[in-house]
Backbone as ProteinMPNN parsed JSONL, in Angstrom:
{"seq_chain_A": "MARPITDDDREQVRTLHAQNKTRNEIARTIGRSPSTVTKIARELDLTFDRAGEVAVATEVRRADLAARRAALALALQDDAEQLRAQLFAPCTVGEFAGREGEWHETHLDRPRFGDQRQIIGSVQTAVSTSLRLAPAEGGEGAEQVRSMLGALGEALQQAAADDPDDGGADGG", "coords_chain_A": {"N_chain_A": [[4.67, -11.278, 99.334], [3.024, -14.128, 97.451], [-0.653, -14.649, 97.229], [-2.085, -17.324, 98.726], [-3.496, -19.85, 96.49], [-6.972, -20.811, 96.815], [-9.801, -22.854, 97.505], [-12.453, -21.777, 96.77], [-11.132, -20.266, 94.029], [-10.534, -22.438, 92.657], [-12.95, -23.305, 92.179], [-14.165, -21.164, 90.87], [-12.814, -20.766, 88.661], [-13.485, -23.032, 87.31], [-15.947, -23.24, 86.945], [-16.448, -20.953, 85.393], [-14.921, -21.183, 83.085], [-16.307, -23.704, 82.2], [-18.401, -21.646, 81.296], [-17.051, -20.776, 78.788], [-15.247, -19.111, 79.24], [-12.435, -16.467, 79.012], [-9.077, -16.952, 79.653], [-7.927, -14.561, 80.306], [-10.437, -13.181, 80.746], [-11.552, -14.642, 82.89], [-9.522, -14.182, 84.981], [-10.012, -11.639, 85.247], [-12.303, -11.644, 86.251], [-12.312, -12.781, 88.693], [-9.876, -11.714, 90.12], [-7.57, -12.225, 89.751], [-4.44, -12.799, 88.467], [-3.57, -13.58, 85.302], [-1.479, -15.625, 84.711], [-2.093, -17.005, 87.206], [-4.584, -18.126, 87.006], [-3.997, -19.635, 84.802], [-2.51, -21.643, 85.861], [-4.247, -22.675, 87.834], [-5.851, -24.047, 85.9], [-4.662, -25.631, 84.715], [-4.008, -27.424, 86.979], [-6.816, -28.295, 87.186], [-6.969, -30.3, 84.748], [-7.964, -28.267, 82.817], [-8.342, -26.651, 79.992], [-7.156, -23.537, 77.808], [-7.1, -23.525, 74.912], [-8.21, -23.126, 71.941], [-8.034, -23.0, 69.134], [-9.159, -23.929, 67.528], [-11.812, -22.698, 67.191], [-10.679, -20.265, 66.352], [-9.495, -21.12, 63.738], [-11.991, -21.342, 62.136], [-13.446, -19.001, 62.356], [-11.036, -17.454, 61.069], [-11.18, -18.886, 58.336], [-14.089, -17.851, 57.764], [-13.906, -15.218, 57.563], [-11.887, -14.881, 55.28], [-13.467, -16.041, 53.55], [-15.859, -13.961, 53.341], [-14.121, -12.082, 52.902], [-13.449, -12.679, 50.256], [-15.932, -13.118, 48.707], [-16.32, -9.858, 49.041], [-14.268, -8.967, 47.37], [-14.752, -10.014, 44.831], [-17.332, -8.764, 44.523], [-16.187, -5.762, 44.542], [-14.804, -5.974, 42.176], [-16.891, -6.364, 40.372], [-18.14, -3.914, 40.762], [-16.161, -2.541, 39.186], [-16.007, -3.294, 36.674], [-18.067, -2.006, 36.047], [-17.759, 0.367, 36.413], [-15.904, 0.794, 34.44], [-17.331, 0.23, 32.285], [-18.758, 2.286, 32.132], [-17.126, 4.853, 32.077], [-16.103, 4.489, 29.805], [-18.41, 4.782, 27.936], [-18.288, 7.41, 27.789], [-16.053, 7.889, 26.084], [-16.672, 8.759, 23.126], [-18.801, 10.629, 23.661], [-21.19, 13.743, 23.979], [-19.769, 16.367, 24.994], [-19.195, 18.796, 28.068], [-16.615, 21.379, 28.397], [-14.923, 23.706, 30.271], [-13.341, 26.437, 31.244], [-11.649, 29.127, 32.932], [-10.992, 32.31, 31.765], [-9.44, 34.771, 30.288], [-8.738, 38.842, 30.926], [-10.594, 39.185, 33.539], [-10.537, 36.572, 34.855], [-13.145, 35.312, 33.573], [-15.364, 32.715, 33.357], [-15.845, 30.002, 30.975], [-17.272, 27.793, 28.725], [-17.55, 25.712, 26.434], [-19.014, 23.558, 24.599], [-18.353, 20.098, 22.992], [-18.906, 17.715, 20.496], [-17.455, 15.296, 21.255], [-15.343, 14.184, 23.604], [-11.459, 16.079, 23.996], [-8.778, 14.969, 22.479], [-6.813, 14.508, 24.574], [-8.007, 14.165, 27.204], [-9.541, 11.858, 26.086], [-7.67, 10.194, 26.006], [-6.654, 9.546, 28.802], [-9.326, 9.118, 29.75], [-9.711, 6.335, 28.438], [-6.948, 5.163, 29.891], [-8.233, 5.405, 32.475], [-10.46, 3.362, 32.34], [-8.336, 1.085, 31.377], [-7.216, 0.718, 33.633], [-9.245, 0.376, 35.719], [-10.33, -1.648, 34.584], [-8.241, -3.848, 34.337], [-7.534, -3.821, 37.582], [-9.735, -4.801, 38.374], [-9.095, -7.356, 37.159], [-7.299, -8.411, 38.662], [-8.602, -8.599, 41.245], [-10.545, -10.092, 40.704], [-10.067, -12.911, 39.207], [-10.307, -13.44, 35.444], [-12.593, -16.042, 33.956], [-11.811, -18.696, 31.673], [-9.541, -18.82, 30.197], [-8.26, -18.663, 27.213], [-9.896, -16.748, 25.759], [-10.315, -14.732, 27.868], [-7.727, -13.958, 28.038], [-6.751, -12.803, 25.662], [-8.753, -10.389, 25.878], [-7.263, -8.998, 27.367], [-4.895, -8.47, 26.039], [-5.813, -7.425, 23.811], [-6.544, -4.695, 25.179], [-4.346, -3.961, 26.253], [-3.259, -3.232, 24.265], [-4.624, -1.448, 22.709], [-4.004, 0.494, 24.83], [-1.533, 0.793, 24.656], [-1.462, 2.097, 21.718], [-2.593, 4.374, 22.077], [-1.237, 5.522, 23.791], [1.291, 5.989, 22.258], [-0.166, 7.231, 20.057], [-0.202, 9.78, 21.489], [2.127, 10.641, 21.951], [3.238, 10.838, 19.697], [2.215, 13.03, 18.601], [2.196, 15.652, 20.199], [0.63, 17.621, 20.705], [-2.438, 18.443, 19.351], [-3.139, 20.423, 17.108], [-5.741, 21.431, 17.667], [-7.727, 20.106, 16.484], [-9.323, 18.617, 17.904], [-11.514, 19.921, 18.478], [-11.533, 22.018, 20.451]], "CA_chain_A": [[4.641, -12.747, 99.022], [1.588, -14.387, 96.56], [-1.73, -14.744, 97.815], [-2.555, -18.693, 98.056], [-4.648, -20.548, 96.003], [-8.085, -21.513, 97.379], [-10.687, -23.947, 96.773], [-13.314, -21.4, 96.176], [-10.31, -19.866, 92.937], [-10.581, -23.349, 91.421], [-14.482, -23.706, 91.52], [-14.675, -20.176, 90.163], [-11.936, -20.947, 87.111], [-13.767, -24.288, 87.21], [-17.546, -22.697, 86.256], [-16.129, -19.866, 84.254], [-14.207, -21.886, 82.003], [-17.382, -24.1, 81.626], [-19.21, -20.857, 80.411], [-16.053, -20.399, 77.53], [-14.501, -17.369, 79.6], [-11.292, -16.649, 78.404], [-8.504, -17.02, 80.745], [-7.971, -13.037, 80.976], [-11.742, -12.549, 81.533], [-11.66, -15.187, 84.29], [-8.249, -13.726, 85.553], [-10.646, -10.001, 85.679], [-13.51, -11.65, 87.498], [-11.889, -13.493, 90.297], [-9.277, -11.065, 90.786], [-6.179, -13.175, 89.836], [-3.546, -12.979, 87.945], [-3.781, -14.684, 84.266], [-0.957, -16.836, 85.119], [-2.453, -18.118, 88.271], [-5.713, -18.937, 86.106], [-3.443, -20.753, 83.964], [-1.661, -22.593, 86.983], [-5.487, -23.491, 88.65], [-6.479, -24.724, 84.845], [-3.571, -26.599, 84.437], [-4.144, -28.576, 87.866], [-7.835, -29.032, 86.964], [-7.078, -30.3, 83.369], [-8.425, -27.129, 81.959], [-7.326, -25.92, 78.62], [-7.629, -22.814, 76.905], [-7.029, -24.099, 73.265], [-9.377, -22.128, 70.9], [-7.424, -23.355, 67.848], [-10.232, -24.71, 66.297], [-12.529, -21.579, 66.509], [-9.999, -19.554, 65.495], [-9.514, -21.785, 61.865], [-13.141, -21.165, 62.002], [-13.501, -17.76, 62.382], [-10.203, -16.969, 59.932], [-11.918, -19.378, 57.399], [-15.428, -17.028, 57.913], [-13.034, -14.154, 57.446], [-11.731, -15.301, 54.104], [-14.718, -16.309, 52.576], [-16.171, -12.524, 53.384], [-13.253, -10.978, 52.229], [-13.414, -12.979, 48.623], [-17.393, -12.038, 48.33], [-16.15, -8.482, 49.004], [-13.186, -8.635, 46.25], [-16.093, -10.049, 43.899], [-18.145, -7.168, 44.171], [-15.511, -4.574, 44.107], [-14.316, -6.589, 40.636], [-18.134, -6.162, 39.419], [-18.339, -2.644, 40.443], [-14.707, -1.567, 39.067], [-16.143, -3.465, 35.262], [-19.31, -1.153, 35.701], [-16.991, 1.945, 36.373], [-15.011, 0.926, 33.29], [-18.154, 0.545, 31.12], [-19.528, 3.787, 32.434], [-15.937, 5.495, 31.314], [-15.825, 3.887, 27.972], [-19.092, 5.414, 27.277], [-17.612, 8.747, 27.855], [-14.962, 8.218, 24.8], [-17.537, 9.402, 22.091], [-20.375, 11.195, 24.04], [-20.622, 14.983, 23.854], [-19.364, 16.867, 27.005], [-18.823, 20.086, 27.872], [-15.05, 21.754, 28.936], [-15.056, 24.789, 31.006], [-12.077, 26.938, 32.368], [-11.535, 30.602, 33.614], [-9.861, 32.919, 31.05], [-9.368, 36.056, 30.262], [-8.408, 39.461, 32.043], [-11.218, 38.761, 34.726], [-11.131, 35.22, 35.008], [-14.409, 34.678, 33.058], [-15.605, 31.233, 33.223], [-16.168, 30.144, 29.33], [-17.922, 26.947, 28.395], [-17.326, 24.82, 24.912], [-19.548, 22.308, 24.208], [-18.225, 19.269, 22.328], [-19.256, 16.382, 20.349], [-16.721, 14.374, 21.755], [-13.966, 14.609, 24.411], [-10.417, 16.041, 23.189], [-7.663, 13.929, 22.402], [-5.779, 14.342, 25.629], [-9.327, 13.547, 27.796], [-9.93, 10.859, 25.536], [-6.57, 9.354, 26.006], [-7.463, 9.821, 30.129], [-10.505, 7.916, 29.796], [-8.907, 5.11, 28.138], [-5.996, 4.901, 30.776], [-8.911, 4.949, 33.629], [-10.866, 2.306, 31.467], [-7.719, 0.001, 31.72], [-7.178, 0.663, 35.253], [-10.287, -0.313, 36.412], [-10.426, -3.18, 34.164], [-7.071, -4.648, 35.321], [-7.79, -3.855, 39.097], [-11.138, -5.951, 38.458], [-9.07, -9.027, 37.034], [-6.416, -8.737, 39.631], [-9.305, -9.109, 41.93], [-11.529, -11.759, 40.667], [-9.426, -13.408, 37.803], [-11.646, -13.711, 34.563], [-12.33, -17.211, 33.988], [-12.167, -18.766, 30.362], [-8.438, -18.699, 29.756], [-7.976, -17.918, 25.951], [-10.754, -15.732, 25.453], [-9.803, -13.839, 29.118], [-6.292, -13.371, 27.814], [-7.076, -11.539, 23.805], [-9.32, -9.235, 25.811], [-6.217, -8.498, 28.072], [-3.934, -8.285, 25.173], [-6.408, -6.296, 23.229], [-6.825, -3.346, 26.023], [-2.676, -3.361, 26.397], [-2.304, -2.948, 22.549], [-4.945, -0.167, 22.74], [-3.279, 1.674, 25.579], [-0.106, 1.408, 23.967], [-1.348, 2.482, 20.74], [-2.994, 5.407, 22.422], [0.088, 6.1, 24.478], [2.127, 6.371, 20.844], [-0.526, 8.666, 19.198], [0.217, 10.703, 22.0], [3.623, 10.93, 22.206], [3.777, 11.188, 18.002], [1.11, 14.395, 18.206], [1.692, 15.899, 21.701], [-0.741, 18.892, 20.361], [-3.12, 17.712, 18.139], [-3.343, 21.315, 16.485], [-7.485, 21.9, 17.466], [-8.122, 18.917, 15.644], [-10.547, 17.83, 18.529], [-12.519, 21.266, 18.532], [-10.705, 22.246, 21.554]], "C_chain_A": [[2.815, -12.567, 98.4], [1.001, -14.846, 97.497], [-1.824, -16.537, 97.56], [-4.001, -18.823, 97.246], [-5.687, -21.125, 96.677], [-8.913, -22.071, 96.584], [-12.072, -23.238, 95.898], [-12.401, -20.622, 94.654], [-10.78, -21.044, 92.302], [-12.022, -23.448, 91.234], [-14.824, -22.387, 90.536], [-13.683, -20.036, 88.749], [-12.799, -22.26, 86.785], [-14.994, -23.992, 86.099], [-17.21, -21.592, 85.322], [-15.528, -19.941, 83.181], [-15.179, -22.647, 81.296], [-18.21, -23.119, 80.49], [-18.324, -20.373, 79.505], [-15.797, -19.238, 77.876], [-13.374, -17.664, 78.99], [-10.253, -16.619, 79.7], [-7.998, -15.433, 81.318], [-9.296, -12.844, 81.565], [-12.009, -13.234, 82.989], [-10.788, -14.523, 85.548], [-9.319, -12.415, 86.14], [-11.81, -10.218, 86.797], [-13.261, -12.353, 88.979], [-10.571, -12.782, 91.133], [-7.723, -11.356, 90.967], [-5.867, -12.833, 88.681], [-4.174, -13.874, 86.243], [-2.982, -15.848, 84.408], [-1.289, -17.539, 86.282], [-3.403, -18.71, 87.322], [-5.096, -19.968, 85.301], [-2.936, -21.958, 84.926], [-3.059, -23.618, 88.018], [-6.055, -24.257, 87.51], [-5.544, -25.91, 85.009], [-3.611, -28.009, 85.416], [-5.328, -29.273, 87.452], [-8.05, -29.752, 85.483], [-7.585, -29.597, 82.479], [-7.882, -26.762, 80.722], [-8.142, -24.791, 78.01], [-7.526, -22.492, 75.551], [-8.084, -23.48, 72.702], [-9.016, -22.401, 69.053], [-8.481, -23.423, 66.495], [-11.325, -23.64, 66.009], [-12.143, -20.628, 65.989], [-9.569, -19.734, 64.022], [-10.909, -21.424, 61.728], [-13.447, -19.905, 61.669], [-12.489, -16.888, 61.099], [-10.829, -17.295, 58.974], [-13.281, -18.332, 56.735], [-15.15, -15.803, 57.032], [-12.492, -14.087, 56.007], [-12.472, -15.391, 53.275], [-15.692, -14.647, 52.102], [-15.355, -11.852, 52.868], [-13.42, -11.529, 50.451], [-14.83, -12.715, 48.405], [-16.643, -10.571, 48.333], [-15.23, -7.983, 47.852], [-14.048, -8.578, 44.565], [-16.887, -8.945, 43.313], [-17.616, -6.175, 43.997], [-14.742, -4.922, 42.613], [-15.54, -5.93, 39.96], [-18.14, -4.716, 39.251], [-17.264, -1.752, 39.708], [-15.42, -1.829, 37.171], [-17.365, -2.542, 35.126], [-18.723, 0.252, 35.458], [-16.402, 1.873, 34.476], [-16.051, 0.928, 32.025], [-18.552, 1.982, 30.831], [-17.899, 5.01, 31.865], [-15.963, 5.122, 30.026], [-17.131, 4.73, 27.343], [-18.843, 6.782, 27.157], [-16.886, 9.23, 26.562], [-15.459, 8.88, 23.562], [-18.797, 10.126, 22.439], [-19.961, 12.641, 24.068], [-20.268, 15.461, 25.105], [-19.146, 18.32, 26.975], [-17.295, 20.634, 28.406], [-15.456, 23.142, 28.894], [-13.657, 25.198, 31.82], [-12.484, 28.505, 32.378], [-10.306, 31.306, 32.835], [-10.206, 34.309, 31.077], [-9.331, 37.178, 31.613], [-8.724, 39.078, 33.761], [-11.482, 37.576, 35.118], [-12.574, 34.865, 34.854], [-14.534, 33.209, 33.084], [-16.293, 31.387, 31.84], [-16.432, 28.522, 29.434], [-17.574, 26.628, 26.986], [-18.314, 23.743, 24.98], [-19.071, 21.639, 23.089], [-18.607, 18.287, 21.544], [-18.661, 15.457, 20.697], [-15.833, 14.782, 23.113], [-12.592, 14.698, 23.608], [-9.799, 15.111, 23.4], [-7.34, 13.22, 23.799], [-7.021, 13.357, 26.656], [-9.468, 12.117, 27.445], [-8.747, 9.602, 25.999], [-6.419, 9.081, 27.665], [-8.136, 8.838, 30.593], [-10.049, 6.48, 29.796], [-7.904, 4.292, 29.448], [-6.994, 4.369, 32.073], [-9.377, 3.57, 33.463], [-9.762, 0.941, 31.741], [-7.29, -0.067, 33.268], [-7.67, -0.473, 36.119], [-10.634, -2.096, 35.676], [-9.03, -4.543, 34.584], [-7.282, -4.766, 36.855], [-8.715, -4.982, 39.478], [-10.369, -7.186, 38.165], [-8.44, -9.046, 38.08], [-7.481, -9.272, 41.111], [-9.945, -10.022, 41.97], [-10.913, -12.092, 38.807], [-10.682, -13.947, 36.869], [-10.958, -15.576, 34.285], [-12.473, -17.502, 32.263], [-10.618, -18.624, 29.383], [-8.037, -18.181, 28.356], [-8.569, -16.496, 25.826], [-10.194, -14.328, 26.652], [-8.552, -12.739, 28.171], [-6.108, -12.635, 26.526], [-8.023, -10.718, 24.773], [-8.202, -8.286, 26.79], [-5.14, -7.847, 27.207], [-4.943, -6.965, 23.986], [-6.303, -4.782, 24.372], [-5.251, -3.014, 26.07], [-2.388, -2.898, 25.273], [-2.996, -1.68, 22.228], [-4.357, 1.232, 23.536], [-2.211, 2.196, 24.944], [-0.093, 2.301, 22.735], [-1.849, 4.122, 20.998], [-1.808, 6.558, 22.902], [1.049, 6.62, 23.016], [1.574, 7.323, 20.337], [-0.184, 9.662, 20.036], [1.525, 11.194, 21.992], [4.15, 11.24, 20.609], [3.021, 12.651, 17.85], [0.936, 14.996, 19.703], [0.651, 17.257, 21.581], [-1.173, 18.615, 19.102], [-3.56, 18.954, 16.973], [-4.984, 21.943, 16.497], [-8.128, 20.716, 16.782], [-9.649, 18.199, 16.526], [-11.816, 19.131, 18.763], [-12.182, 21.786, 19.797], [-10.053, 23.641, 21.421]], "O_chain_A": [[1.915, -11.746, 98.577], [1.534, -15.367, 98.476], [-1.669, -17.024, 96.441], [-5.077, -18.229, 97.313], [-5.333, -22.144, 97.27], [-8.953, -21.975, 95.357], [-12.622, -23.698, 94.898], [-13.318, -20.292, 93.902], [-11.491, -20.834, 91.32], [-12.392, -23.686, 90.085], [-15.603, -22.495, 89.589], [-13.927, -19.181, 87.897], [-12.676, -22.501, 85.584], [-15.06, -24.321, 84.914], [-17.971, -21.474, 84.363], [-15.488, -19.041, 82.342], [-15.225, -22.561, 80.069], [-18.571, -23.435, 79.356], [-18.697, -19.246, 79.178], [-15.995, -18.283, 77.125], [-13.137, -18.759, 78.482], [-10.724, -16.231, 80.769], [-7.747, -15.184, 82.497], [-9.407, -12.411, 82.711], [-12.498, -12.669, 83.968], [-11.175, -14.369, 86.707], [-9.415, -12.23, 87.353], [-12.174, -9.511, 87.737], [-13.929, -12.368, 90.013], [-10.232, -13.046, 92.286], [-6.927, -10.981, 91.828], [-6.708, -12.557, 87.826], [-5.12, -14.661, 86.236], [-3.481, -16.967, 84.291], [-0.82, -18.668, 86.432], [-3.09, -19.783, 86.806], [-5.625, -21.067, 85.136], [-3.042, -23.137, 84.586], [-2.96, -24.69, 88.615], [-6.787, -25.185, 87.857], [-5.87, -27.017, 85.438], [-3.398, -29.167, 85.056], [-5.301, -30.493, 87.291], [-9.194, -29.798, 85.032], [-7.744, -30.059, 81.349], [-6.663, -26.59, 80.692], [-9.339, -24.85, 77.73], [-7.803, -21.393, 75.07], [-9.048, -23.433, 73.466], [-9.661, -22.034, 68.07], [-8.552, -23.158, 65.295], [-11.79, -23.546, 64.874], [-12.846, -19.975, 65.218], [-9.334, -18.81, 63.243], [-10.925, -20.978, 60.581], [-13.758, -19.735, 60.491], [-12.926, -15.989, 60.381], [-11.294, -16.341, 58.349], [-13.438, -18.102, 55.535], [-15.835, -15.412, 56.087], [-12.725, -12.993, 55.492], [-12.277, -14.867, 52.179], [-16.061, -14.305, 50.979], [-15.764, -10.863, 52.26], [-13.493, -10.698, 49.546], [-14.904, -11.743, 47.652], [-16.404, -10.236, 47.173], [-15.327, -6.842, 47.4], [-14.057, -7.761, 43.644], [-17.04, -8.447, 42.198], [-18.238, -5.358, 43.317], [-14.133, -4.023, 42.034], [-15.367, -5.065, 39.101], [-18.145, -4.164, 38.151], [-17.37, -0.53, 39.603], [-15.402, -0.866, 36.404], [-17.688, -2.302, 33.962], [-19.062, 1.063, 34.597], [-16.529, 2.725, 33.597], [-15.769, 1.471, 30.958], [-18.645, 2.62, 29.782], [-18.156, 6.001, 31.181], [-15.714, 6.0, 29.2], [-16.934, 5.337, 26.291], [-19.357, 7.299, 26.165], [-16.937, 10.346, 26.043], [-14.654, 9.572, 22.938], [-19.73, 10.231, 21.644], [-18.775, 12.958, 24.153], [-20.517, 14.888, 26.165], [-18.94, 18.947, 25.936], [-16.864, 19.705, 29.089], [-16.066, 23.72, 27.995], [-13.072, 24.561, 32.696], [-13.514, 28.956, 31.876], [-9.108, 31.105, 33.032], [-11.075, 34.863, 31.75], [-9.636, 36.911, 32.775], [-7.984, 38.839, 34.715], [-12.539, 37.346, 35.705], [-13.201, 34.261, 35.724], [-13.539, 32.568, 32.744], [-17.005, 32.322, 31.475], [-15.752, 27.945, 30.282], [-17.256, 27.633, 26.351], [-17.983, 22.919, 25.833], [-19.197, 22.266, 22.038], [-18.74, 17.43, 22.417], [-19.287, 14.415, 20.505], [-15.856, 15.966, 23.452], [-12.325, 13.85, 22.756], [-10.028, 14.345, 24.336], [-7.467, 12.045, 24.145], [-6.943, 12.138, 26.807], [-9.515, 11.244, 28.311], [-8.98, 8.42, 26.248], [-5.852, 7.993, 27.766], [-7.873, 7.981, 31.436], [-9.996, 5.68, 30.73], [-8.085, 3.141, 29.845], [-6.786, 3.299, 32.645], [-8.938, 2.657, 34.164], [-10.202, -0.1, 32.229], [-7.093, -1.133, 33.852], [-7.234, -1.438, 36.746], [-10.999, -3.179, 36.133], [-9.073, -5.711, 34.972], [-7.183, -5.893, 37.342], [-8.643, -5.789, 40.405], [-10.76, -8.187, 38.765], [-8.963, -9.861, 38.839], [-7.129, -10.177, 41.868], [-10.08, -10.786, 42.927], [-11.249, -11.651, 37.708], [-11.664, -14.593, 37.235], [-9.857, -16.125, 34.333], [-13.117, -16.713, 31.573], [-10.583, -18.388, 28.176], [-7.399, -17.129, 28.392], [-7.968, -15.422, 25.797], [-9.789, -13.224, 26.287], [-8.486, -11.557, 27.836], [-5.191, -11.817, 26.464], [-8.197, -9.77, 24.006], [-8.314, -7.065, 26.906], [-4.554, -6.828, 27.573], [-4.55, -5.868, 23.591], [-5.807, -3.793, 23.833], [-4.907, -1.84, 25.929], [-1.391, -2.196, 25.106], [-2.38, -0.808, 21.615], [-4.262, 2.405, 23.175], [-1.894, 3.357, 24.688], [0.826, 3.088, 22.509], [-1.519, 5.001, 20.202], [-1.561, 7.73, 22.616], [1.41, 7.796, 22.971], [2.233, 8.318, 20.034], [0.218, 10.656, 19.432], [1.736, 12.406, 22.045], [5.232, 11.767, 20.348], [3.342, 13.353, 16.891], [-0.115, 14.913, 20.338], [0.011, 17.692, 22.539], [-0.537, 18.551, 18.05], [-4.24, 18.601, 16.01], [-5.425, 22.706, 15.636], [-9.356, 20.729, 16.698], [-10.606, 17.577, 16.066], [-12.927, 18.919, 19.248], [-13.287, 22.07, 20.258], [-9.281, 24.047, 22.289]]}, "name": "protein", "num_of_chains": 1, "seq": "MARPITDDDREQVRTLHAQNKTRNEIARTIGRSPSTVTKIARELDLTFDRAGEVAVATEVRRADLAARRAALALALQDDAEQLRAQLFAPCTVGEFAGREGEWHETHLDRPRFGDQRQIIGSVQTAVSTSLRLAPAEGGEGAEQVRSMLGALGEALQQAAADDPDDGGADGG"}
C-alpha cells in the first residue's frame, strides 16, 4: 500500500520547487517517487515546464556550433593554402630499397606528378569542406572559384589517366 502524502511532503515540494529543483531532484530529496511529486505539484498548481529554458539553451548551443563551424572553415582554408604552397616547393622523397632495405633519399625541385595530384585533391577537399561548413558569400565570384577548382581537379585527373607513368619526367 502506498504511503499517504503528508503536509510535510507538500511543503517540501513547494520549497524545493521554489529553488528551481527538477521533479526528479525533488523526488530524490524527499524520498518519494517522481509520479508522487508530480501529483503533489498538480495539487499545488506548480509546473515543471522548462520549455523556455530548453529553447534558450538550444539557441545558445546552435550559436556555439555555428561559431565552431566558422572557425573550422577558416582553419581548413589555411590548410588548403599550406598544401597549395607545397605544389612547386622543393621536397625530399625517401624509401627503403636494395637487398638490405637501406633508406635512400632524393631531393627534388618539386613533388612528383602523382604527389602533386594528391596535393591538389587534398586542397580541393579542404576548400570544399570549408565551403560546406561556411558557405562563401559573394555569389557569382564564389561560384567562379568553385568552378575553377573543380575544373583544375578534373584536368589533373584526366592528365593522370592519359599518362599513368610519366616516364620519370618529374625527377623521381
